[in-house]
Amino acid sequence: MYRDKATLSALIVSSSQKAADYLQDILSRLRFSPVANAVSIAEAKRRQLENQFDLVIINAPLPDDFGLEFAEALCTDSSVGVILFVKAELLEQVSYKVEDYGVLTFPRPGTRQSITSAIRLAAATHNRLSAFEKRAVKLESKMKEIRLVNRAKWLLIDRYNMSEEKAHKYIEKTAMDNCATRGEIAENIIRTYEN
């Protein structure tokens, strides 16, 4: 039994229109949408700022830059999957420079099958990193709420000589009664008593 997969977006960065068309065809068959094109690193940076893509394919070199720093920056700042296609004779050297950032490097020219595999690998990497990113955001939110509730509890303990357990129960009951989160109630308590 298969589940529906989310559609991923892609950006092809290539000065070669023939290569861009070839990659566009593969991506459309793999149900990537939308797929945008850029012919330089400068244009690719603008496009990435306008629309956060899930996958970026760089066919190096580009007229304004080779593309290494752009690939590294993408992997450092987001969960985007990045594929860097380079001439076969440069593969080892380029891979050595970018592999610690998570950039996937592949030799050019490549077969349709190897390119498809590279794209699937990058998409899987993106999906995995996105899941970790979502969990990290959720955990950070939970930690923030815990810190707020603890601050509010100590204010209640200080102001009303409540026990910690009683202050905790007060915050929970108030949250339930008002259909609010514990964090929202804690923020109200902090605003009221921290002056």
Coordinates of N, CA, C and O in Angstrom, one line a residue:
M1 N 0.8 -1.2 0.0 CA 0.0 0.0 0.0 C 0.9 1.2 0.0 O 1.8 1.4 0.8
Y2 N 0.7 2.1 -1.0 CA 1.5 3.4 -1.1 C 0.6 4.5 -0.6 O -0.6 4.6 -0.8
R3 N 1.3 5.5 0.0 CA 0.6 6.7 0.4 C 1.0 7.8 -0.6 O 2.0 7.7 -1.4
D4 N 0.1 8.8 -0.7 CA 0.4 9.9 -1.6 C 1.6 10.7 -1.1 O 1.7 11.0 0.0
K5 N 2.5 11.0 -2.1 CA 3.7 11.7 -1.7 C 3.4 13.2 -2.0 O 2.7 13.6 -2.9
A6 N 4.0 14.0 -1.1 CA 3.9 15.5 -1.3 C 4.7 15.8 -2.6 O 5.8 15.3 -2.9
T7 N 4.2 16.8 -3.3 CA 4.9 17.3 -4.5 C 6.1 18.2 -4.0 O 5.9 19.1 -3.2
L8 N 7.2 18.0 -4.6 CA 8.4 18.8 -4.2 C 8.7 19.8 -5.4 O 8.4 19.5 -6.5
S9 N 9.2 20.9 -5.0 CA 9.6 21.9 -6.0 C 11.1 21.8 -6.3 O 11.8 21.3 -5.5
A10 N 11.5 22.3 -7.5 CA 12.9 22.2 -7.9 C 13.4 23.4 -8.6 O 12.6 24.0 -9.3
L11 N 14.6 23.7 -8.5 CA 15.3 24.7 -9.3 C 16.5 24.1 -10.0 O 17.3 23.4 -9.4
I12 N 16.5 24.3 -11.3 CA 17.6 23.8 -12.1 C 18.5 25.1 -12.4 O 18.0 26.1 -13.0
V13 N 19.8 25.0 -12.1 CA 20.7 26.0 -12.4 C 21.7 25.5 -13.4 O 22.6 24.7 -13.1
S14 N 21.5 26.0 -14.6 CA 22.3 25.5 -15.7 C 22.4 26.6 -16.8 O 21.4 27.1 -17.2
S15 N 23.6 26.8 -17.3 CA 23.8 27.7 -18.4 C 23.5 27.0 -19.8 O 23.3 27.7 -20.8
S16 N 23.4 25.7 -19.7 CA 23.1 24.9 -20.9 C 21.6 24.7 -21.0 O 21.0 24.0 -20.2
Q17 N 21.0 25.2 -22.0 CA 19.5 25.0 -22.2 C 19.2 23.5 -22.5 O 18.2 23.0 -22.0
K18 N 20.1 22.9 -23.2 CA 19.9 21.4 -23.5 C 19.8 20.6 -22.2 O 19.0 19.8 -22.0
A19 N 20.8 20.9 -21.3 CA 20.9 20.2 -20.0 C 19.7 20.5 -19.2 O 19.1 19.6 -18.5
A20 N 19.3 21.8 -19.2 CA 18.1 22.2 -18.4 C 16.8 21.5 -18.9 O 16.0 21.0 -18.0
D21 N 16.7 21.4 -20.2 CA 15.5 20.7 -20.7 C 15.5 19.3 -20.4 O 14.4 18.7 -20.0
Y22 N 16.6 18.6 -20.4 CA 16.8 17.2 -20.1 C 16.4 17.0 -18.6 O 15.6 16.1 -18.3
L23 N 16.9 17.8 -17.7 CA 16.6 17.7 -16.3 C 15.2 18.0 -16.0 O 14.5 17.3 -15.2
Q24 N 14.6 19.0 -16.7 CA 13.2 19.4 -16.6 C 12.3 18.2 -16.9 O 11.3 17.9 -16.2
D25 N 12.7 17.4 -18.0 CA 11.9 16.3 -18.4 C 11.9 15.2 -17.3 O 10.9 14.6 -17.0
I26 N 13.1 14.9 -16.8 CA 13.2 13.9 -15.7 C 12.4 14.3 -14.5 O 11.7 13.5 -13.9
L27 N 12.6 15.6 -14.1 CA 11.8 16.1 -12.9 C 10.3 16.0 -13.1 O 9.6 15.7 -12.1
S28 N 9.8 16.4 -14.3 CA 8.4 16.3 -14.5 C 7.9 14.9 -14.4 O 6.8 14.6 -13.9
R29 N 8.7 14.0 -14.9 CA 8.3 12.5 -14.8 C 8.3 12.1 -13.4 O 7.5 11.1 -13.0
L30 N 9.1 12.7 -12.5 CA 9.1 12.3 -11.1 C 8.1 13.1 -10.3 O 8.1 13.1 -9.1
R31 N 7.3 13.9 -11.0 CA 6.2 14.7 -10.4 C 6.7 15.9 -9.5 O 6.1 16.2 -8.5
F32 N 7.8 16.5 -9.9 CA 8.3 17.7 -9.2 C 7.5 18.9 -9.8 O 7.3 18.9 -11.0
S33 N 7.0 19.8 -9.0 CA 6.3 20.9 -9.5 C 6.2 22.0 -8.4 O 5.9 21.6 -7.2
P34 N 6.5 23.2 -8.6 CA 6.9 23.7 -9.9 C 8.4 23.5 -10.1 O 9.1 23.2 -9.1
V35 N 8.9 23.6 -11.3 CA 10.3 23.4 -11.6 C 10.7 24.8 -12.3 O 10.1 25.1 -13.3
A36 N 11.6 25.4 -11.7 CA 12.1 26.7 -12.3 C 13.5 26.6 -12.8 O 14.2 25.6 -12.4
N37 N 13.9 27.5 -13.6 CA 15.3 27.5 -14.2 C 16.0 28.8 -13.9 O 15.4 29.8 -13.9
A38 N 17.3 28.7 -13.8 CA 18.2 29.8 -13.7 C 19.4 29.6 -14.5 O 19.9 28.4 -14.5
V39 N 20.0 30.6 -15.1 CA 21.1 30.4 -16.0 C 22.4 30.9 -15.3 O 23.5 30.8 -15.9
S40 N 22.3 31.4 -14.1 CA 23.5 31.9 -13.4 C 23.3 31.7 -11.9 O 22.1 31.5 -11.4
I41 N 24.4 31.8 -11.1 CA 24.2 31.7 -9.7 C 23.5 32.9 -9.1 O 22.7 32.8 -8.2
A42 N 23.7 34.1 -9.7 CA 23.0 35.3 -9.2 C 21.5 35.1 -9.4 O 20.7 35.4 -8.5
E43 N 21.1 34.6 -10.5 CA 19.7 34.4 -10.8 C 19.1 33.3 -9.8 O 18.0 33.4 -9.3
A44 N 19.9 32.3 -9.6 CA 19.5 31.2 -8.7 C 19.3 31.7 -7.3 O 18.3 31.3 -6.6
K45 N 20.2 32.6 -6.8 CA 20.0 33.2 -5.5 C 18.7 34.0 -5.4 O 18.0 33.9 -4.4
R46 N 18.5 34.8 -6.4 CA 17.2 35.5 -6.4 C 16.0 34.6 -6.4 O 15.1 34.8 -5.6
R47 N 16.0 33.6 -7.2 CA 14.9 32.7 -7.3 C 14.7 32.0 -5.9 O 13.6 31.7 -5.5
Q48 N 15.8 31.6 -5.3 CA 15.7 30.8 -4.0 C 15.2 31.8 -2.9 O 14.4 31.3 -2.0
L49 N 15.5 33.1 -3.0 CA 14.9 34.0 -2.0 C 13.4 34.2 -2.2 O 12.7 34.3 -1.3
E50 N 13.0 34.2 -3.5 CA 11.6 34.4 -3.8 C 10.7 33.1 -3.5 O 9.6 33.2 -3.1
N51 N 11.3 31.9 -3.6 CA 10.6 30.7 -3.5 C 11.5 29.6 -2.9 O 12.5 29.2 -3.6
Q52 N 11.3 29.2 -1.7 CA 12.2 28.2 -1.1 C 12.0 26.8 -1.8 O 11.0 26.2 -1.6
F53 N 12.9 26.4 -2.6 CA 12.8 25.2 -3.4 C 13.2 24.0 -2.5 O 14.0 24.1 -1.6
D54 N 12.7 22.8 -2.8 CA 13.0 21.6 -2.0 C 14.2 20.9 -2.6 O 14.9 20.2 -1.9
L55 N 14.5 21.1 -3.9 CA 15.6 20.5 -4.5 C 16.3 21.6 -5.5 O 15.5 22.3 -6.2
V56 N 17.6 21.6 -5.4 CA 18.3 22.5 -6.3 C 19.4 21.7 -7.0 O 20.1 21.0 -6.4
I57 N 19.3 21.7 -8.4 CA 20.3 21.0 -9.2 C 21.2 22.0 -9.9 O 20.7 22.9 -10.6
I58 N 22.5 21.9 -9.6 CA 23.4 22.8 -10.2 C 24.3 22.1 -11.2 O 25.0 21.1 -10.9
N59 N 24.2 22.6 -12.4 CA 25.1 22.0 -13.5 C 26.3 22.9 -13.7 O 26.2 23.9 -14.3
A60 N 27.4 22.6 -13.0 CA 28.5 23.4 -12.9 C 29.5 23.2 -14.1 O 29.5 22.1 -14.6
P61 N 30.2 24.2 -14.4 CA 30.3 25.6 -13.9 C 29.2 26.5 -14.5 O 28.6 26.2 -15.6
L62 N 28.9 27.6 -13.9 CA 28.0 28.6 -14.4 C 28.8 29.8 -14.8 O 30.0 30.0 -14.5
P63 N 28.2 30.7 -15.6 CA 29.0 31.8 -16.2 C 29.6 32.8 -15.1 O 30.6 33.3 -15.3
D64 N 28.9 32.9 -14.0 CA 29.3 33.9 -13.0 C 30.0 33.3 -11.8 O 30.6 34.0 -11.0
D65 N 30.0 31.9 -11.7 CA 30.6 31.3 -10.5 C 30.5 29.8 -10.8 O 29.7 29.3 -11.5
F66 N 31.4 29.0 -10.1 CA 31.4 27.6 -10.3 C 30.1 27.0 -9.7 O 29.5 26.1 -10.2
G67 N 29.8 27.5 -8.5 CA 28.6 27.0 -7.8 C 28.8 26.3 -6.5 O 27.9 26.0 -5.8
L68 N 30.1 26.2 -6.1 CA 30.4 25.5 -4.8 C 29.8 26.2 -3.6 O 29.2 25.6 -2.7
E69 N 30.1 27.5 -3.5 CA 29.7 28.3 -2.4 C 28.2 28.4 -2.3 O 27.6 28.3 -1.2
F70 N 27.5 28.5 -3.4 CA 26.1 28.5 -3.4 C 25.5 27.2 -2.9 O 24.6 27.1 -2.1
A71 N 26.1 26.1 -3.4 CA 25.6 24.8 -2.9 C 25.8 24.6 -1.4 O 25.0 24.1 -0.7
E72 N 27.0 25.0 -0.9 CA 27.3 24.9 0.5 C 26.4 25.7 1.3 O 25.8 25.3 2.3
A73 N 26.1 26.9 0.9 CA 25.2 27.8 1.6 C 23.8 27.3 1.7 O 23.1 27.4 2.7
L74 N 23.3 26.7 0.6 CA 22.0 26.1 0.6 C 21.9 25.0 1.6 O 20.9 24.9 2.3
C75 N 22.9 24.2 1.7 CA 22.8 23.0 2.6 C 23.0 23.5 4.0 O 22.5 22.9 4.9
T76 N 23.7 24.6 4.2 CA 24.0 25.1 5.6 C 22.7 25.8 6.1 O 22.4 25.6 7.3
D77 N 22.0 26.5 5.3 CA 20.9 27.3 5.8 C 19.5 26.7 5.7 O 18.6 27.3 6.1
S78 N 19.4 25.5 5.1 CA 18.0 25.0 4.9 C 18.1 23.4 4.7 O 19.2 22.8 4.7
S79 N 16.9 22.9 4.6 CA 16.8 21.4 4.4 C 16.8 21.0 2.9 O 16.5 19.9 2.6
V80 N 17.1 22.0 2.0 CA 17.0 21.7 0.6 C 18.0 20.6 0.2 O 19.1 20.5 0.7
G81 N 17.5 19.8 -0.7 CA 18.4 18.8 -1.3 C 19.2 19.4 -2.4 O 18.6 20.1 -3.3
V82 N 20.5 19.2 -2.5 CA 21.4 19.9 -3.5 C 22.2 18.8 -4.2 O 22.9 18.0 -3.6
I83 N 22.1 18.9 -5.6 CA 22.8 18.0 -6.4 C 23.8 18.9 -7.3 O 23.3 19.9 -7.8
L84 N 25.0 18.6 -7.3 CA 26.0 19.3 -8.1 C 26.6 18.4 -9.2 O 27.2 17.4 -8.8
F85 N 26.2 18.7 -10.4 CA 26.8 17.9 -11.5 C 28.1 18.6 -12.0 O 28.1 19.8 -12.3
V86 N 29.1 17.8 -12.1 CA 30.4 18.3 -12.5 C 31.1 17.4 -13.6 O 30.7 16.2 -13.6
K87 N 32.0 17.9 -14.3 CA 32.8 17.0 -15.2 C 33.4 15.8 -14.4 O 33.8 16.0 -13.3
A88 N 33.4 14.7 -15.0 CA 33.8 13.4 -14.3 C 35.3 13.6 -13.8 O 35.5 13.1 -12.7
E89 N 36.1 14.3 -14.5 CA 37.5 14.5 -14.0 C 37.6 15.4 -12.8 O 38.7 15.4 -12.1
L90 N 36.6 16.2 -12.5 CA 36.6 17.0 -11.3 C 35.9 16.5 -10.1 O 35.9 17.1 -9.1
L91 N 35.2 15.3 -10.3 CA 34.3 14.8 -9.3 C 35.0 14.6 -8.0 O 34.5 15.1 -6.9
E92 N 36.1 13.9 -7.9 CA 36.8 13.7 -6.6 C 37.1 15.0 -5.9 O 36.9 15.1 -4.7
Q93 N 37.7 15.9 -6.6 CA 38.2 17.2 -6.1 C 37.0 18.0 -5.5 O 37.0 18.5 -4.4
V94 N 35.9 18.1 -6.3 CA 34.7 18.8 -5.9 C 34.0 18.1 -4.8 O 33.6 18.8 -3.8
S95 N 33.8 16.8 -4.8 CA 33.2 16.1 -3.8 C 33.9 16.3 -2.4 O 33.2 16.4 -1.4
Y96 N 35.2 16.3 -2.5 CA 36.0 16.4 -1.2 C 35.7 17.8 -0.6 O 35.6 17.9 0.6
K97 N 35.5 18.8 -1.4 CA 35.2 20.2 -0.9 C 33.8 20.3 -0.3 O 33.6 21.1 0.6
V98 N 32.8 19.6 -0.9 CA 31.4 19.9 -0.5 C 30.7 18.8 0.2 O 29.6 19.0 0.8
E99 N 31.3 17.6 0.3 CA 30.6 16.5 0.9 C 30.2 16.7 2.4 O 29.2 16.3 2.9
D100 N 31.1 17.5 3.2 CA 30.8 17.7 4.6 C 29.5 18.6 4.8 O 29.0 18.6 5.8
Y101 N 29.2 19.3 3.7 CA 28.0 20.2 3.8 C 26.7 19.4 3.5 O 25.6 19.9 3.7
G102 N 26.8 18.2 2.9 CA 25.7 17.5 2.5 C 25.3 17.6 1.0 O 24.2 17.2 0.6
V103 N 26.2 18.2 0.2 CA 26.0 18.4 -1.2 C 26.3 17.1 -1.9 O 27.3 16.5 -1.7
L104 N 25.3 16.6 -2.7 CA 25.5 15.4 -3.5 C 26.2 15.7 -4.8 O 25.6 16.5 -5.6
T105 N 27.3 15.1 -5.1 CA 28.0 15.4 -6.4 C 27.9 14.2 -7.3 O 28.1 13.1 -6.8
F106 N 27.7 14.5 -8.6 CA 27.6 13.4 -9.6 C 28.3 13.8 -10.8 O 28.4 15.0 -11.2
P107 N 28.9 12.8 -11.5 CA 29.7 13.1 -12.7 C 28.7 13.4 -13.9 O 27.6 12.9 -14.0
R108 N 29.3 14.3 -14.8 CA 28.6 14.6 -16.0 C 29.4 14.2 -17.2 O 30.6 14.3 -17.1
P109 N 28.9 13.6 -18.2 CA 27.5 13.3 -18.4 C 27.1 12.1 -17.6 O 27.9 11.2 -17.2
G110 N 25.8 12.0 -17.3 CA 25.2 10.8 -16.6 C 24.1 10.2 -17.4 O 23.5 10.9 -18.3
T111 N 23.8 9.0 -17.1 CA 22.7 8.3 -17.7 C 21.4 8.8 -17.1 O 21.4 9.3 -16.0
R112 N 20.3 8.6 -17.8 CA 19.0 9.0 -17.3 C 18.7 8.3 -15.9 O 18.2 8.9 -15.0
Q113 N 19.1 7.0 -15.9 CA 18.9 6.2 -14.7 C 19.8 6.8 -13.5 O 19.3 6.9 -12.4
S114 N 21.0 7.2 -13.7 CA 21.8 7.7 -12.6 C 21.3 9.1 -12.2 O 21.4 9.4 -11.0
I115 N 20.9 9.9 -13.1 CA 20.3 11.2 -12.8 C 19.1 11.0 -12.0 O 18.8 11.7 -11.0
T116 N 18.2 10.1 -12.4 CA 17.0 9.8 -11.7 C 17.3 9.4 -10.3 O 16.6 9.8 -9.3
S117 N 18.2 8.5 -10.1 CA 18.7 8.0 -8.8 C 19.2 9.2 -7.9 O 18.9 9.2 -6.7
A118 N 20.0 10.0 -8.5 CA 20.5 11.2 -7.8 C 19.4 12.1 -7.3 O 19.4 12.5 -6.1
I119 N 18.4 12.3 -8.2 CA 17.3 13.2 -7.8 C 16.5 12.5 -6.7 O 16.1 13.2 -5.7
R120 N 16.2 11.2 -6.8 CA 15.5 10.5 -5.7 C 16.2 10.6 -4.4 O 15.6 10.7 -3.3
L121 N 17.5 10.4 -4.5 CA 18.4 10.4 -3.2 C 18.3 11.8 -2.6 O 18.1 12.0 -1.4
A122 N 18.4 12.9 -3.4 CA 18.3 14.2 -2.9 C 17.0 14.5 -2.3 O 16.9 15.2 -1.3
A123 N 15.9 14.0 -3.0 CA 14.5 14.2 -2.5 C 14.4 13.5 -1.1 O 13.8 14.1 -0.2
A124 N 14.9 12.3 -1.0 CA 14.8 11.6 0.2 C 15.6 12.3 1.3 O 15.1 12.4 2.5
T125 N 16.7 12.8 1.0 CA 17.5 13.6 2.0 C 16.7 14.8 2.4 O 16.7 15.1 3.6
H126 N 16.1 15.5 1.5 CA 15.3 16.7 1.8 C 14.2 16.3 2.8 O 14.0 17.0 3.8
N127 N 13.5 15.3 2.4 CA 12.3 14.9 3.2 C 12.8 14.5 4.7 O 12.1 14.9 5.6
R128 N 13.9 13.8 4.8 CA 14.4 13.4 6.1 C 14.8 14.7 6.9 O 14.4 14.8 8.1
L129 N 15.5 15.6 6.3 CA 15.9 16.8 7.0 C 14.7 17.7 7.3 O 14.7 18.3 8.4
S130 N 13.7 17.7 6.5 CA 12.5 18.5 6.8 C 11.8 17.9 8.0 O 11.3 18.7 8.8
A131 N 11.8 16.6 8.1 CA 11.1 16.0 9.3 C 11.9 16.3 10.5 O 11.3 16.7 11.6
F132 N 13.2 16.3 10.5 CA 14.0 16.7 11.6 C 13.8 18.1 12.0 O 13.7 18.5 13.2
E133 N 13.7 19.0 11.0 CA 13.5 20.4 11.2 C 12.2 20.7 11.9 O 12.1 21.5 12.8
K134 N 11.1 20.0 11.4 CA 9.8 20.1 12.0 C 9.8 19.7 13.5 O 9.2 20.3 14.4
R135 N 10.5 18.6 13.7 CA 10.6 18.1 15.1 C 11.4 19.1 16.0 O 11.0 19.3 17.2
A136 N 12.4 19.6 15.5 CA 13.2 20.6 16.2 C 12.4 21.8 16.6 O 12.5 22.3 17.7
V137 N 11.6 22.3 15.6 CA 10.7 23.5 15.8 C 9.7 23.2 16.9 O 9.5 24.0 17.8
K138 N 9.1 22.0 16.8 CA 8.1 21.5 17.8 C 8.7 21.4 19.2 O 8.2 21.9 20.2
L139 N 9.9 20.8 19.3 CA 10.6 20.7 20.5 C 11.0 22.1 21.1 O 10.8 22.3 22.3
E140 N 11.5 23.0 20.3 CA 11.8 24.3 20.8 C 10.6 25.0 21.3 O 10.6 25.7 22.3
S141 N 9.4 24.9 20.6 CA 8.2 25.5 21.1 C 7.8 24.9 22.4 O 7.4 25.6 23.3
K142 N 7.9 23.6 22.6 CA 7.6 22.9 23.9 C 8.5 23.4 25.0 O 8.1 23.7 26.1
M143 N 9.8 23.5 24.7 CA 10.8 24.0 25.7 C 10.4 25.5 26.1 O 10.5 25.8 27.3
K144 N 10.0 26.3 25.1 CA 9.7 27.7 25.4 C 8.5 27.7 26.4 O 8.4 28.4 27.3
E145 N 7.5 26.8 26.1 CA 6.3 26.8 26.9 C 6.7 26.3 28.3 O 6.2 26.9 29.3
I146 N 7.5 25.3 28.5 CA 8.0 24.9 29.8 C 8.6 26.0 30.6 O 8.4 26.2 31.7
R147 N 9.5 26.7 29.9 CA 10.2 27.9 30.5 C 9.2 28.9 31.0 O 9.3 29.4 32.1
L148 N 8.2 29.2 30.2 CA 7.2 30.2 30.5 C 6.3 29.7 31.7 O 6.1 30.5 32.7
V149 N 5.9 28.5 31.7 CA 5.1 27.9 32.8 C 5.9 27.9 34.1 O 5.4 28.3 35.1
N150 N 7.2 27.6 34.0 CA 8.0 27.6 35.2 C 8.2 29.0 35.8 O 8.1 29.2 37.0
R151 N 8.4 30.0 34.9 CA 8.4 31.4 35.4 C 7.1 31.8 36.0 O 7.1 32.4 37.1
A152 N 6.0 31.5 35.4 CA 4.7 31.8 35.9 C 4.5 31.1 37.3 O 3.9 31.7 38.2
K153 N 4.9 29.9 37.4 CA 4.7 29.1 38.6 C 5.4 29.8 39.7 O 4.9 30.0 40.8
W154 N 6.7 30.2 39.5 CA 7.4 30.9 40.5 C 6.9 32.3 40.9 O 6.9 32.7 42.1
L155 N 6.3 32.9 40.0 CA 5.6 34.2 40.3 C 4.4 33.9 41.2 O 4.1 34.6 42.2
L156 N 3.6 32.9 40.9 CA 2.4 32.5 41.7 C 2.9 32.1 43.1 O 2.3 32.4 44.1
I157 N 4.0 31.3 43.2 CA 4.5 30.9 44.5 C 5.0 32.1 45.3 O 4.7 32.2 46.5
D158 N 5.6 33.0 44.6 CA 6.1 34.2 45.3 C 5.0 35.1 45.8 O 5.0 35.6 46.9
R159 N 4.0 35.4 44.9 CA 2.9 36.3 45.2 C 1.8 35.7 46.1 O 1.3 36.4 46.9
Y160 N 1.5 34.5 46.0 CA 0.4 33.9 46.7 C 0.8 32.8 47.6 O -0.1 32.1 48.2
N161 N 2.1 32.6 47.8 CA 2.6 31.5 48.7 C 2.0 30.1 48.4 O 1.7 29.3 49.3
M162 N 1.8 29.9 47.1 CA 1.3 28.6 46.6 C 2.4 27.6 46.6 O 3.6 28.0 46.5
S163 N 2.1 26.3 46.8 CA 3.1 25.3 46.6 C 3.3 25.2 45.0 O 2.5 25.6 44.2
E164 N 4.4 24.6 44.7 CA 4.7 24.4 43.2 C 3.6 23.6 42.5 O 3.2 23.9 41.5
E165 N 3.2 22.5 43.2 CA 2.1 21.7 42.7 C 0.8 22.4 42.5 O 0.2 22.3 41.5
K166 N 0.5 23.3 43.5 CA -0.8 24.1 43.4 C -0.7 25.1 42.3 O -1.6 25.3 41.5
A167 N 0.5 25.7 42.1 CA 0.7 26.7 41.1 C 0.6 26.0 39.7 O -0.1 26.6 38.8
H168 N 1.1 24.8 39.6 CA 1.1 24.1 38.3 C -0.4 23.7 38.0 O -0.8 23.9 36.9
K169 N -1.1 23.2 39.0 CA -2.5 22.9 38.8 C -3.4 24.1 38.4 O -4.3 24.0 37.6
Y170 N -3.1 25.3 39.0 CA -3.8 26.5 38.7 C -3.6 26.9 37.3 O -4.6 27.2 36.6
I171 N -2.4 26.8 36.8 CA -2.1 27.1 35.4 C -2.8 26.2 34.4 O -3.4 26.6 33.5
E172 N -2.8 24.9 34.7 CA -3.4 23.9 33.9 C -4.9 24.0 33.9 O -5.6 24.0 32.8
K173 N -5.5 24.3 35.1 CA -7.0 24.4 35.1 C -7.4 25.7 34.4 O -8.4 25.7 33.7
T174 N -6.7 26.8 34.6 CA -7.0 28.1 33.9 C -6.9 27.9 32.4 O -7.8 28.4 31.7
A175 N -5.9 27.1 31.9 CA -5.8 26.9 30.5 C -7.0 26.1 30.0 O -7.5 26.4 28.9
M176 N -7.4 25.1 30.7 CA -8.5 24.3 30.3 C -9.8 25.1 30.3 O -10.6 25.0 29.4
D177 N -10.0 25.9 31.4 CA -11.3 26.7 31.5 C -11.4 27.7 30.4 O -12.5 28.1 30.0
N178 N -10.2 28.2 29.9 CA -10.2 29.3 28.9 C -9.9 28.8 27.5 O -9.7 29.6 26.6
C179 N -9.9 27.5 27.3 CA -9.5 26.9 26.0 C -8.3 27.5 25.5 O -8.2 28.0 24.3
A180 N -7.3 27.6 26.3 CA -6.0 28.2 25.9 C -4.9 27.3 26.2 O -5.1 26.2 26.9
T181 N -3.7 27.5 25.8 CA -2.5 26.7 26.1 C -2.0 27.1 27.4 O -2.2 28.3 27.9
R182 N -1.2 26.2 28.0 CA -0.5 26.6 29.3 C 0.4 27.7 29.0 O 0.6 28.6 29.9
G183 N 1.0 27.8 27.9 CA 2.0 28.9 27.6 C 1.3 30.2 27.5 O 1.8 31.2 28.0
E184 N 0.1 30.3 26.9 CA -0.7 31.5 26.9 C -1.1 32.0 28.2 O -0.9 33.2 28.6
I185 N -1.5 31.1 29.1 CA -1.9 31.4 30.5 C -0.6 31.9 31.2 O -0.6 32.9 32.0
A186 N 0.5 31.2 31.0 CA 1.7 31.6 31.7 C 2.2 33.0 31.3 O 2.6 33.8 32.1
E187 N 2.0 33.3 30.0 CA 2.4 34.6 29.5 C 1.5 35.7 30.1 O 2.0 36.8 30.5
N188 N 0.2 35.4 30.3 CA -0.7 36.4 31.0 C -0.3 36.6 32.4 O -0.3 37.7 32.9
I189 N 0.1 35.5 33.1 CA 0.5 35.6 34.5 C 1.8 36.5 34.6 O 1.9 37.4 35.4
I190 N 2.7 36.2 33.7 CA 4.0 36.9 33.7 C 3.8 38.4 33.4 O 4.3 39.3 34.1
R191 N 2.9 38.7 32.4 CA 2.6 40.1 32.1 C 2.0 40.8 33.3 O 2.2 42.0 33.6
T192 N 1.1 40.1 34.0 CA 0.4 40.7 35.2 C 1.3 40.9 36.4 O 1.2 42.0 37.0
Y193 N 2.2 40.0 36.7 CA 2.9 40.1 37.9 C 4.4 40.5 37.8 O 5.0 40.7 38.8
E194 N 4.9 40.5 36.6 CA 6.3 40.9 36.4 C 6.4 42.4 36.0 O 6.7 42.7 34.9
N195 N 6.2 43.2 37.0 CA 6.3 44.7 36.7 C 7.1 45.4 37.8 O 7.2 45.1 38.9

